[in-house]
Coordinates of C-alpha atoms in Angstrom, one line a residue:
Chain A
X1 CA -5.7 13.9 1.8
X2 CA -3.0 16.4 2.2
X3 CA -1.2 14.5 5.0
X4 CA 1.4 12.2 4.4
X5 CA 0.6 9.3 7.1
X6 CA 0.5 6.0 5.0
X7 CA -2.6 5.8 3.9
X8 CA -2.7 1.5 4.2
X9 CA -1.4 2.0 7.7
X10 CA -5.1 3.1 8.3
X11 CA -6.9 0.1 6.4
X12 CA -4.4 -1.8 8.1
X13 CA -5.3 -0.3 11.6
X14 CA -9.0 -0.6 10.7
X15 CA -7.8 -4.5 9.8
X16 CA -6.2 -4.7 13.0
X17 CA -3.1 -5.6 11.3
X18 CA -0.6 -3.1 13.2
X19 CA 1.1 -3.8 16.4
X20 CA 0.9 -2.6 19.9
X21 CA 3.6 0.6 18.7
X22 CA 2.6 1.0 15.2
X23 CA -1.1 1.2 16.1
X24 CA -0.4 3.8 18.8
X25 CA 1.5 5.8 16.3
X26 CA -1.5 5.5 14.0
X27 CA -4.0 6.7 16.5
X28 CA -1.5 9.5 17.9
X29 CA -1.8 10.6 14.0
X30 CA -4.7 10.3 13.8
X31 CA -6.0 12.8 17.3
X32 CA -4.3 15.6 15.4
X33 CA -4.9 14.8 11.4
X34 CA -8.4 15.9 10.9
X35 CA -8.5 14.2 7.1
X36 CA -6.6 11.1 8.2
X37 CA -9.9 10.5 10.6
X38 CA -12.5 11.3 8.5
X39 CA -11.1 8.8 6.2
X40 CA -10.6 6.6 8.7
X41 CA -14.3 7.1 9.9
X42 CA -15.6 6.7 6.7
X43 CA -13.7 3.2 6.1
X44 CA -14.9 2.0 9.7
X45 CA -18.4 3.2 8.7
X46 CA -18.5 0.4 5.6
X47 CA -16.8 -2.3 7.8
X48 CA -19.7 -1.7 10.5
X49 CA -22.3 -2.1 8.0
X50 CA -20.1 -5.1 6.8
X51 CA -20.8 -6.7 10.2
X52 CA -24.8 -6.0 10.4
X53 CA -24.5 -8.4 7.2
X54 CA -26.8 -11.5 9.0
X55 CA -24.8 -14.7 8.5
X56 CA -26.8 -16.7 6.7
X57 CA -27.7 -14.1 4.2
X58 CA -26.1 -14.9 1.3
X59 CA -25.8 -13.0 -1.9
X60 CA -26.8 -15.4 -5.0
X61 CA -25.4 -14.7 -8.5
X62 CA -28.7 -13.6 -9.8
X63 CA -28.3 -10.7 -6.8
X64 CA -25.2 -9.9 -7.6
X65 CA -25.9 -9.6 -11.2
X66 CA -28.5 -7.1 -10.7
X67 CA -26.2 -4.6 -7.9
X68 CA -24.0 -4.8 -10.2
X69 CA -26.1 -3.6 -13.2
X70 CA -27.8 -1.2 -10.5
X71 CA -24.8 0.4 -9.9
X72 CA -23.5 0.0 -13.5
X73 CA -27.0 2.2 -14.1
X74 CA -26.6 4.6 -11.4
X75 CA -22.7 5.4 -12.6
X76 CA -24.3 5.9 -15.8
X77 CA -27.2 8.6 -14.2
X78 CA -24.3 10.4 -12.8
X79 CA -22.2 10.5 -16.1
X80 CA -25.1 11.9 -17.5
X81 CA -26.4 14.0 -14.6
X82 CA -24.3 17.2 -14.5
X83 CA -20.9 16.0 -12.2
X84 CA -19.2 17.3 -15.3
X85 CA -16.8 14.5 -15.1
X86 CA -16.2 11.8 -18.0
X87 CA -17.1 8.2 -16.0
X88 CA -16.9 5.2 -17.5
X89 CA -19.6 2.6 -16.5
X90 CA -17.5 -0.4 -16.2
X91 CA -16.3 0.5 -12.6
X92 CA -16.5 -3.1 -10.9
X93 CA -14.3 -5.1 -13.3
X94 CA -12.1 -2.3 -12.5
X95 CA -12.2 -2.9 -8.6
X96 CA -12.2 -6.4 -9.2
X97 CA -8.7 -6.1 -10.7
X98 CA -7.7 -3.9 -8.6
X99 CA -8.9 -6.5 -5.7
X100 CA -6.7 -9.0 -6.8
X101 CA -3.8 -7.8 -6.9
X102 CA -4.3 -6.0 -3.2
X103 CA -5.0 -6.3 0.4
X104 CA -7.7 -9.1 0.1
X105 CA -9.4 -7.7 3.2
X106 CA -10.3 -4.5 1.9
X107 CA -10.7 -6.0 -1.4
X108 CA -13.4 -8.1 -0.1
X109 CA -14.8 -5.2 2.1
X110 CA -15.4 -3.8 -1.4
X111 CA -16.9 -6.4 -2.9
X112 CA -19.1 -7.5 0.2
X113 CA -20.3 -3.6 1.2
X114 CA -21.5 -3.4 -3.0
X115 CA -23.2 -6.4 -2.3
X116 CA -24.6 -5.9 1.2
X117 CA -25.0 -2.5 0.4
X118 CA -27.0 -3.3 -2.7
X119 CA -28.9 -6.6 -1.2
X120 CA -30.4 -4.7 1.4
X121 CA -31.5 -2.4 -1.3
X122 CA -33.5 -5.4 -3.1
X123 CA -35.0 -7.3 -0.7
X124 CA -37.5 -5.1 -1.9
X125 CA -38.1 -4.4 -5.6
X126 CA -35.7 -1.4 -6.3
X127 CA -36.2 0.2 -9.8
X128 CA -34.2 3.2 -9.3
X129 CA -29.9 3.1 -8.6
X130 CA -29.4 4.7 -5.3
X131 CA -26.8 7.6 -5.7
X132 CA -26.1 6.7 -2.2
X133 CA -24.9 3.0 -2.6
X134 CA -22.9 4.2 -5.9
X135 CA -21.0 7.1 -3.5
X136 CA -19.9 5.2 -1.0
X137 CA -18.4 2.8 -3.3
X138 CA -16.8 5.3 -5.2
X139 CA -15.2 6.7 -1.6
X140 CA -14.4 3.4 -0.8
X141 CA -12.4 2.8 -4.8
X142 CA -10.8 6.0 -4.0
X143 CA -9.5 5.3 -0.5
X144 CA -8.6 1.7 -2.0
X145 CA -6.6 3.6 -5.4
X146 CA -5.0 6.8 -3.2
X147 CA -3.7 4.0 -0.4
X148 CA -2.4 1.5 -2.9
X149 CA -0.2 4.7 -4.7
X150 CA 1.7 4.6 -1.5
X151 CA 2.3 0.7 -1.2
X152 CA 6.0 -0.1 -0.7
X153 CA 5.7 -2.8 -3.7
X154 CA 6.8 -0.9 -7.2
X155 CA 4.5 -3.5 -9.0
X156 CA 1.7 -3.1 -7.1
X157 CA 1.6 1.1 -7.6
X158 CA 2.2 0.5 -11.5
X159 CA -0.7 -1.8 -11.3
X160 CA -2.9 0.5 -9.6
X161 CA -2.1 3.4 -12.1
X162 CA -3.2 1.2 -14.5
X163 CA -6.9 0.8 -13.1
X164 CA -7.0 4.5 -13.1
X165 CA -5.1 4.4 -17.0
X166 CA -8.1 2.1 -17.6
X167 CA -10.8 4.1 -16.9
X168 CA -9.7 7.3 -17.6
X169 CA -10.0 8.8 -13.9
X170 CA -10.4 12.2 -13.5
X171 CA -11.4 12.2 -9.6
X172 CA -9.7 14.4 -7.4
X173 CA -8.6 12.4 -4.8
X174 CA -6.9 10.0 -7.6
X175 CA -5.5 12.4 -9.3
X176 CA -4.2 14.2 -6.6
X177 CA -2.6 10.1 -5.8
X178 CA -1.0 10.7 -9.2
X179 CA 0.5 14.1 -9.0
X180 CA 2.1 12.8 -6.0
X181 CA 3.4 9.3 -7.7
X182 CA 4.4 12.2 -11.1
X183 CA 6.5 14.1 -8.5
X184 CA 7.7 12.0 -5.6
X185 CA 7.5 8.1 -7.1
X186 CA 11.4 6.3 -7.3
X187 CA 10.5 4.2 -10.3
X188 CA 10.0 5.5 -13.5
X189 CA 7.9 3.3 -14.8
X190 CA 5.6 4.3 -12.2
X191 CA 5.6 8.0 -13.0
X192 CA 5.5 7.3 -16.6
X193 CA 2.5 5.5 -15.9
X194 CA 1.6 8.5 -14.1
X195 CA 1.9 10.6 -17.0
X196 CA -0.1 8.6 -18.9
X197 CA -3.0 8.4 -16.7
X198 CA -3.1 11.7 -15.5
X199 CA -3.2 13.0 -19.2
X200 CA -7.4 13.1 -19.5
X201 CA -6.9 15.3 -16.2
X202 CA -4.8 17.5 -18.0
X203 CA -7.8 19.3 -19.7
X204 CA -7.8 21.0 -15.8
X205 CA -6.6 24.0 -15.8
X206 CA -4.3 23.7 -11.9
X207 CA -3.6 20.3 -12.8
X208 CA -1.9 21.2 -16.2
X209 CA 0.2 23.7 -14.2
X210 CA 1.2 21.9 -11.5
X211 CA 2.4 18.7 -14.1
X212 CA 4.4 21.7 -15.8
X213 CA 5.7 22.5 -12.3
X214 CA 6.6 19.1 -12.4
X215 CA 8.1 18.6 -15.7
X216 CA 12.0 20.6 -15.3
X217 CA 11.9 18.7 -11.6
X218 CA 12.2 15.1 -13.3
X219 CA 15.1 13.4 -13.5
X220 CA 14.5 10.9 -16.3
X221 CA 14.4 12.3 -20.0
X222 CA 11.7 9.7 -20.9
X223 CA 9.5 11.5 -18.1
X224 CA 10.5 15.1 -19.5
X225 CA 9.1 13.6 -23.1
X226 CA 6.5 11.9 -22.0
X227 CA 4.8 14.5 -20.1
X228 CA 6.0 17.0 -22.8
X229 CA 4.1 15.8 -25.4
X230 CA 0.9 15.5 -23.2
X231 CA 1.0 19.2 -22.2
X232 CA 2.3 19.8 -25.8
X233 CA -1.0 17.8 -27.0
X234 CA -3.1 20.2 -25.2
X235 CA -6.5 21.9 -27.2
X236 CA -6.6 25.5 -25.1
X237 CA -3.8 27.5 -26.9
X238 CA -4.3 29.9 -23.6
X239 CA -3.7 26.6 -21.3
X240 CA -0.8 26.2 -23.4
X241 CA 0.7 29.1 -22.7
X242 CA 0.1 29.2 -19.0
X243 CA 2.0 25.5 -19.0
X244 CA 4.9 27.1 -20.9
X245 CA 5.7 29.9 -18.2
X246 CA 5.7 27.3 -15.5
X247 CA 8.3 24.7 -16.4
X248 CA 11.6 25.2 -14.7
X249 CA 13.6 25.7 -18.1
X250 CA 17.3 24.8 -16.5
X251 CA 15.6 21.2 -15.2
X252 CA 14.7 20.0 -19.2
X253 CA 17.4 18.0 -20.6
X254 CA 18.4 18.7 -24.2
X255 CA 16.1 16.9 -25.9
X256 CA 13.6 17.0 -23.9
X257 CA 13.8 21.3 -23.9
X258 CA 14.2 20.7 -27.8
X259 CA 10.9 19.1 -27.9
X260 CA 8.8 21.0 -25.2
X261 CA 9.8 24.5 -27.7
X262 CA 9.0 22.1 -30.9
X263 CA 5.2 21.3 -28.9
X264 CA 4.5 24.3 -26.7
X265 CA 6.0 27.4 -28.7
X266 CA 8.5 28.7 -26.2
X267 CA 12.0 29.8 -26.1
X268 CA 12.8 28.4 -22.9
Chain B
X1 CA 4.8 -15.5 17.8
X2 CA 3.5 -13.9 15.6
X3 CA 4.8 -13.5 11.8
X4 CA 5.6 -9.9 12.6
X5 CA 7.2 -10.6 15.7
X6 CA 9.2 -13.3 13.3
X7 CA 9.8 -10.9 11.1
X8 CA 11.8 -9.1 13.4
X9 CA 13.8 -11.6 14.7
X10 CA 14.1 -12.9 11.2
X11 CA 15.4 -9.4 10.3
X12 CA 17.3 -9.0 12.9
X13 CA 20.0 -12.3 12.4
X14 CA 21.8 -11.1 9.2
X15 CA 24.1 -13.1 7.5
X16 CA 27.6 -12.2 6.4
X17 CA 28.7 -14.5 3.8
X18 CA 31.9 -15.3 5.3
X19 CA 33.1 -18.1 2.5
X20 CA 36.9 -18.3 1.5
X21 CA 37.5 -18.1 -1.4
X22 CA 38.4 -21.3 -2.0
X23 CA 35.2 -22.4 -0.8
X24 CA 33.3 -21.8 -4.1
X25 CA 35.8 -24.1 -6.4
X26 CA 33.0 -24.4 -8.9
X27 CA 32.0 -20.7 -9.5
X28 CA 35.3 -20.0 -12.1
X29 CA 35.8 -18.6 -15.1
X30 CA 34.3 -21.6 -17.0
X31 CA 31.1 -20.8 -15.1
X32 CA 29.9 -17.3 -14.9
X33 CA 26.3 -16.5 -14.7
X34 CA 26.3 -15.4 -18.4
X35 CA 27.5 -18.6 -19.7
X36 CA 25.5 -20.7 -17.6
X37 CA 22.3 -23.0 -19.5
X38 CA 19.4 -24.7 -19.0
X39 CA 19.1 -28.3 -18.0
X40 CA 21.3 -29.6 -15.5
X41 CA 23.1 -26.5 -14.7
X42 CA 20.3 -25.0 -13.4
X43 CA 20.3 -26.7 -10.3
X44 CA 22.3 -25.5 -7.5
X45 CA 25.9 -26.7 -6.5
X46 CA 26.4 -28.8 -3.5
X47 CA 28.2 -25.7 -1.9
X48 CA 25.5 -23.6 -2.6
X49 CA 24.9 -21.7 0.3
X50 CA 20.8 -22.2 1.5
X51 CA 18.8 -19.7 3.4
X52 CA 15.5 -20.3 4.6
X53 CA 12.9 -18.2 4.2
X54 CA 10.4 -17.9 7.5
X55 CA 6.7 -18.9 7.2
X56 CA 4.3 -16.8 5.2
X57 CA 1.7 -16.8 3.6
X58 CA 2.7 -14.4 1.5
X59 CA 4.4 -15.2 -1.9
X60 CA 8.0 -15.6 -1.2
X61 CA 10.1 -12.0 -2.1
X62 CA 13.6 -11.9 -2.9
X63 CA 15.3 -8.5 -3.0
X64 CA 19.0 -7.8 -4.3
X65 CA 20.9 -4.3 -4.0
X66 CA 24.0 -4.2 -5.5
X67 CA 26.8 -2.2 -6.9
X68 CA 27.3 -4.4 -10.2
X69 CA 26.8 -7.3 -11.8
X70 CA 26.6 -10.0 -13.3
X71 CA 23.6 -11.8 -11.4
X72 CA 21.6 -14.5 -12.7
X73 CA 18.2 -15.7 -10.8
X74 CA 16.7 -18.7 -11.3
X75 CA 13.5 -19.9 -10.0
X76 CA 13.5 -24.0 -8.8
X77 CA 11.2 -26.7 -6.7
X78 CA 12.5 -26.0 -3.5
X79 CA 10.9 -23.5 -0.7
X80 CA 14.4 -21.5 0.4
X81 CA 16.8 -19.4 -1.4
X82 CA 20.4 -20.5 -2.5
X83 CA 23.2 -18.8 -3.8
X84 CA 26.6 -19.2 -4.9
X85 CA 29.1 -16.2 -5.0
X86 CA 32.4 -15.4 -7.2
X87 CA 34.1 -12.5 -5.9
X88 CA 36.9 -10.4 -7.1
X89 CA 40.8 -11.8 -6.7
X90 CA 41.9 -9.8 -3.4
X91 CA 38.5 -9.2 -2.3
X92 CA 37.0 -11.7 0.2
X93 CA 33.6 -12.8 -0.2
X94 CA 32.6 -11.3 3.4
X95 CA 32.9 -7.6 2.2
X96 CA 31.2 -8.5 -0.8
X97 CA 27.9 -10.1 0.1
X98 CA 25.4 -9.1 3.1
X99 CA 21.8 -11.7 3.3
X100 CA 19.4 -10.4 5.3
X101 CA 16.3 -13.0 6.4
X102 CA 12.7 -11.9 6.3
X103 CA 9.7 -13.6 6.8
X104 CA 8.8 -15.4 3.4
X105 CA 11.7 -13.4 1.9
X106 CA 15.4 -12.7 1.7
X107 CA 17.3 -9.2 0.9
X108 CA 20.6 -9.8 -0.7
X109 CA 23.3 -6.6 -0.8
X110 CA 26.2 -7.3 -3.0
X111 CA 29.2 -4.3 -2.8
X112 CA 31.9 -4.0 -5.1
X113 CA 34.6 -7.0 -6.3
X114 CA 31.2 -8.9 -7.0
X115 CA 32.2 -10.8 -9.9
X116 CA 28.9 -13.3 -10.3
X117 CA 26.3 -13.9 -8.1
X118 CA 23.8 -16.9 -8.8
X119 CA 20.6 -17.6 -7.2
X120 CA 17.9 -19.9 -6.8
X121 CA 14.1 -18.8 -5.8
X122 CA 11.0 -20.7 -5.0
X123 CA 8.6 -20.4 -7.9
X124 CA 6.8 -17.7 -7.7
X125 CA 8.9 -15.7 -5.8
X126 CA 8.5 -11.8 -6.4
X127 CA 12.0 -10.7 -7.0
X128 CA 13.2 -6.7 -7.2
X129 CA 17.3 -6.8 -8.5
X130 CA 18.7 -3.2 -8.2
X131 CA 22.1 -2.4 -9.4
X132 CA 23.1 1.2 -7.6
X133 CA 26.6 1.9 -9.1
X134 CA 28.2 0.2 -12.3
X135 CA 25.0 -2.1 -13.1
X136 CA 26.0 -5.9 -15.1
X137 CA 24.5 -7.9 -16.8
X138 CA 21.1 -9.1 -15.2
X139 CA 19.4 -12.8 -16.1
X140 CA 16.1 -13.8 -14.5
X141 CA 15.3 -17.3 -15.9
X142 CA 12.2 -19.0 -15.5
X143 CA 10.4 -16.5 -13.9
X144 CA 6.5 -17.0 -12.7
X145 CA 6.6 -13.9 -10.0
X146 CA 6.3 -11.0 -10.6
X147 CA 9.5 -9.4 -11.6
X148 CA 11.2 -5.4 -11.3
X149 CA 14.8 -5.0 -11.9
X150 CA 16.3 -1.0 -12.3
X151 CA 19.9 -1.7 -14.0
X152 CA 22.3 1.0 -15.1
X153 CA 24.6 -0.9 -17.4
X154 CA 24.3 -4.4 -19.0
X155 CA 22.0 -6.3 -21.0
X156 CA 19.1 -7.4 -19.2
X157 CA 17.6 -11.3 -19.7
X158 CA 14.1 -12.1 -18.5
X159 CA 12.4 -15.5 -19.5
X160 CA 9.6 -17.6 -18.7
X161 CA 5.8 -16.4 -17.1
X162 CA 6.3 -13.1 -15.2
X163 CA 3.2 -12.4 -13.2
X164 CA 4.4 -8.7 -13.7
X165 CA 7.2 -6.8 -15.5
X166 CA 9.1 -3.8 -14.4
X167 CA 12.4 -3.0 -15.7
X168 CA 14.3 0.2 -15.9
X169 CA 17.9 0.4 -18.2
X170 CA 20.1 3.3 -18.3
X171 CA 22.5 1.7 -21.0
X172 CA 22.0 -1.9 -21.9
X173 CA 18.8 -3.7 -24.0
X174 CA 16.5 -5.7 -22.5
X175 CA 15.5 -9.2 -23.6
X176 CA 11.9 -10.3 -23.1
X177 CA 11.5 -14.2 -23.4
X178 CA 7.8 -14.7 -22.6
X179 CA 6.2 -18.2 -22.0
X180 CA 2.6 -19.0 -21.0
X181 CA 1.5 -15.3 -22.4
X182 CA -1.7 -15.6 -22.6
X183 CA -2.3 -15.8 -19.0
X184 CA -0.5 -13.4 -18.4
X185 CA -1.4 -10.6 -15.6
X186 CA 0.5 -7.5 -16.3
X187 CA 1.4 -4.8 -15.7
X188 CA 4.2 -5.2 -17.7
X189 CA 6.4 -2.0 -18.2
X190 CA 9.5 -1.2 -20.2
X191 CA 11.5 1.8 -20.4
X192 CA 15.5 2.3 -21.5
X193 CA 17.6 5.1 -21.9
X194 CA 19.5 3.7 -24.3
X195 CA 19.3 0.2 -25.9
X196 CA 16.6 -1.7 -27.5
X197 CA 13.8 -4.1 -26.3
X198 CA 13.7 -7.8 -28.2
X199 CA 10.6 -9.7 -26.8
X200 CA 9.7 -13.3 -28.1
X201 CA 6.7 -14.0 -27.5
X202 CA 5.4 -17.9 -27.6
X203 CA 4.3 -19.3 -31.1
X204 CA 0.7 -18.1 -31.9
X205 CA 0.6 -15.6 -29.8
X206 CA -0.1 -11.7 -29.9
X207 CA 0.4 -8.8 -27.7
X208 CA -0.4 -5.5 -27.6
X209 CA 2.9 -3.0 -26.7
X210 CA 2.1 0.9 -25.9
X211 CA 5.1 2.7 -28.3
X212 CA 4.0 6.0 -27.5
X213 CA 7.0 7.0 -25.8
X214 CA 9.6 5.3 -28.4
X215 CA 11.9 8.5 -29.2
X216 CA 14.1 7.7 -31.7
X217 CA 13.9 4.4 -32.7
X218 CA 11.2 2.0 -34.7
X219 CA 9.0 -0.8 -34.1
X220 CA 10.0 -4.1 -36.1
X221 CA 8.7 -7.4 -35.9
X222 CA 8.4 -10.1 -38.5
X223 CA 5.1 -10.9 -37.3
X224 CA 1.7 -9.4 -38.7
X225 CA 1.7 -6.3 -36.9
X226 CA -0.2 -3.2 -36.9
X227 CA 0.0 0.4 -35.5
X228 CA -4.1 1.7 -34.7
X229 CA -5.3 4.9 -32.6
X230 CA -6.8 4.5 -29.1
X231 CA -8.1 7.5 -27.5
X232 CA -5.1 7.9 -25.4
X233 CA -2.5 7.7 -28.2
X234 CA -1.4 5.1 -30.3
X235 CA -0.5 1.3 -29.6
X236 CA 1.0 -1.5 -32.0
X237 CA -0.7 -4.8 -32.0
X238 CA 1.2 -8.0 -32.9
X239 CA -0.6 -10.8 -34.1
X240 CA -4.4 -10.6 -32.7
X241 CA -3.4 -8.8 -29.5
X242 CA -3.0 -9.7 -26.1
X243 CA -1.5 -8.7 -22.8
X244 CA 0.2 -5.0 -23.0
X245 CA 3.6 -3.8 -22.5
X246 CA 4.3 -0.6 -22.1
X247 CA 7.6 0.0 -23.6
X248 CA 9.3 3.6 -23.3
X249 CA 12.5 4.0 -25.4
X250 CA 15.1 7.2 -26.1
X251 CA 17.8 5.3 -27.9
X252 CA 16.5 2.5 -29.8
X253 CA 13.8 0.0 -30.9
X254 CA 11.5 -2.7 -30.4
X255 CA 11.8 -6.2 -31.7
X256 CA 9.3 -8.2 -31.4
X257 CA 9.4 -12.1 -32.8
X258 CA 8.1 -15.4 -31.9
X259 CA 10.2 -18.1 -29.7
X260 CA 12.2 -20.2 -32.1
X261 CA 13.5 -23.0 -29.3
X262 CA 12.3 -22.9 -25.5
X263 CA 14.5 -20.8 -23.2
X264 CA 16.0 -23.5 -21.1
X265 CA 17.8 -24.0 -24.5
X266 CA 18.9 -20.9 -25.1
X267 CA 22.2 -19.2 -23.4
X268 CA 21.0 -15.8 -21.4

């Protein structure tokens, strides 16, 4: 999302958390933010389906076991179906970490639209993952991950950047969250967290450039290292190059400029 | 009411620490935060000065902004926050200390001519010490919440359980005294400019600490230790493992050694 309205004041508008003024400044955003609504439509959508969820229905262990393996199968069709995106499999333990340590409500929206989601799906025998189910979870991990980055609560950002450090995550959206915590994030610990995580992204072409972007802008000379030897760790020689001619030589401290010409080559 | 509406007024009654200076008799020289010890000194004064923290259900938060040090934090048995205050000679404690009341929190500002600040926390409380100007000395004891402290100068102290770990030197090392370890929850997160990291973990235990970012300095530890790959970089594993802290040092090294007495024994 491009905007920069608070991404949890939208869960927490959707939660009915907000006041009388702070919801109307939500929804005043939101009749002129075109991305802020579709996200906000799309986390509406999965609390709708949350409440066709009939009350006695239940969802046993033995249920929950198999969603999760269904879904654990269908991240694993898509690794290997062509999104040309590294995925790990082990996404729930992921969201379940991520669940405790944020908003329970949408933490348990998560948990409950994977498991109504994926219920509904067996109350007949299902033998095939649905792409579908395994989608709107990952929208619904990525709206939870990009809203957390902007929580108030230093811990609570470093924590999330770990999930994404865990699992190596190389979706847009997140990484896009990180760029923004590398560039704009008070704590350094959070943005050398951001280093780290964003370093399998690296491999991308625009997102190699515009960490070197970021790299003279830092402050800290542990950032300036850190993300120095990541671009400086880089395969493509070419890439490389293209990094070198777009850090802002005057922002590298000392060692930090003494290291980036060590790892990248250039005479800055 | 409800707990925002609290929060407001809460918020909005801010507390000037008007005490003479004779008013804190006990807080002298023979008392500073940096001598202070475990055991019966750990409870407050009688002239501590109590401030209530508003319903919530929330896990309490303490937040302290100030120019410099020393401050010691201790966690205790009790639901509200006390403090006791030394200020500099010619500087009245009113221009030195500002609390401001939340709901299930408290914000403490300390200016200049602080001399010692001591306070007590409900367990659990999730505390976040800032020093903006000179920096001190910083001592959390006891801890069990989750814990971020950004100092510029002066040794930093942190013992007991930390639910999380965020701390940020310029120029001072940073003592890790780590109880209950193996439950712990992380993230835990290290960097220093300058000055070295010491971490005791309990007897028998292991950890795992993420040393890619140690510049000039080494990793030591009496304990069985060894350095191994990972896909992202390389990590150092004491003992069989455990809970990871990311440490990233400039100036200095890491220390890592088992807890020879408990730390309500042992002098911050």
């Amino acid at each position: 999302m491009s905007c920069t309205f608070p991404e949890e004041r939208l869960t927490a508008l959707l939660h009915g958390e907000l006041d009388a003024d702070e919801r109307q400044v939500a929804l005043d955003h939101m009749s002129q933010c075109t991305s802020c609504r579709k996200l906000q439509a799309s986390l509406a959508s999965a609390w709708e389906e949350l409440g066709d969820l009939p009350r006695h229905e239940t969802v046993s262990p033995g249920t929950r076991r198999a969603v999760e393996s269904m879904i654990a199968a269908s991240a694993a069709e898509r690794e290997t179906g062509g999104f040309g995106r590294r995925r790990r499999v082990e996404r729930v333990p992921g969201l379940r970490r991520l669940a405790a340590r944020w908003t329970p409500a949408v933490a348990v929206a998560a948990a409950l639209v994977l498991g109504f989601m994926g219920g509904s799906r067996l109350s007949s025998p299902v033998t095939t993952p649905s792409s579908d189910l395994a989608q709107r979870l990952d929208e619904l991990e990525q709206a939870v991950l990009v809203a957390r980055l902007q929580s108030s609560d230093a811990v609570a950002r470093l924590a999330t950047i770990e999930v994404a450090m865990s699992r190596a995550d190389t979706r847009p959206a997140v990484v896009e969250a990180l760029l923004r915590a590398l560039a704009d994030d008070p704590s350094i610990n959070v943005r050398l967290a951001a280093v780290e995580a964003l370093t399998p992204a690296l491999a991308d072409r625009q997102v190699a450039l515009r960490a070197a972007q970021l790299l003279g802008r830092d402050r800290s000379v542990l950032v300036q290292l850190a993300l120095t030897e990541r671009l400086g760790a880089l395969e493509d020689a070419n890439l490389r190059e293209a990094v070198a001619r777009e850090v802002e030589p005057d922002g590298l401290q000392p060692e930090a400029r003494r290291r980036f010409e060590a790892l990248l080559g250039a005479s800055t | 009411m409800n707990a925002r509406s609290a929060g407001r007024l809460c918020r909005a009654i801010t507390f000037v620490a008007a005490l003479a200076g004779g008013f804190l008799p006990g807080l002298a020289a023979q008392e500073t935060p940096s001598s202070a010890k475990g055991g019966a000194e750990s409870r407050p004064p009688e002239y501590a000065v109590t401030v209530p923290f508003g319903q919530s259900d929330r896990r309490p938060r303490v937040e302290i902004l100030m120019a410099q040090g020393p401050v010691e934090i201790r966690e205790y048995a009790r639901d509200d926050l006390q403090y006791v205050v030394q200020s500099a000679a010619g500087v009245t404690d009113r221009h030195v200390l500002v609390v401001e009341m939340e709901v299930g929190g408290a914000r403490i500002l300390a200016g200049r001519g602080l001399e010692g600040l001591k306070v007590w926390v409900p367990r659990g409380t999730s505390m976040r010490v800032e020093s903006a100007e000179g920096g001190g000395r910083i001592d959390v004891i006891g801890a069990t919440g989750a814990v971020e402290i950004v100092n510029v100068n002066g040794p930093v102290q942190v013992s007991g359980a930390p639910s999380a770990l965020m701390v940020n030197t310029t120029n001072g090392s940073v003592r890790l005294r780590l109880e209950a370890w193996a439950e712990a929850e992380g993230p835990y997160s290290v960097a220093i400019h300058n000055g070295s990291l010491f971490v005791n973990l309990p007897a028998g235990s292991g950890a795992e600490f993420d040393t890619r970012t140690l510049f000039n300095g080494r990793f030591e530890s009496p304990l069985p230790h060894r350095k191994f790959k990972t896909p992202r970089g390389e990590r150092t594993r004491v003992g069989r493992g455990g809970p990871t802290i990311h440490v990233s040092i400039h100036n200095g090294s890491v220390n890592v050694d088992e807890t020879r007495q408990p730390a309500s024994e042992v002098s911050p």
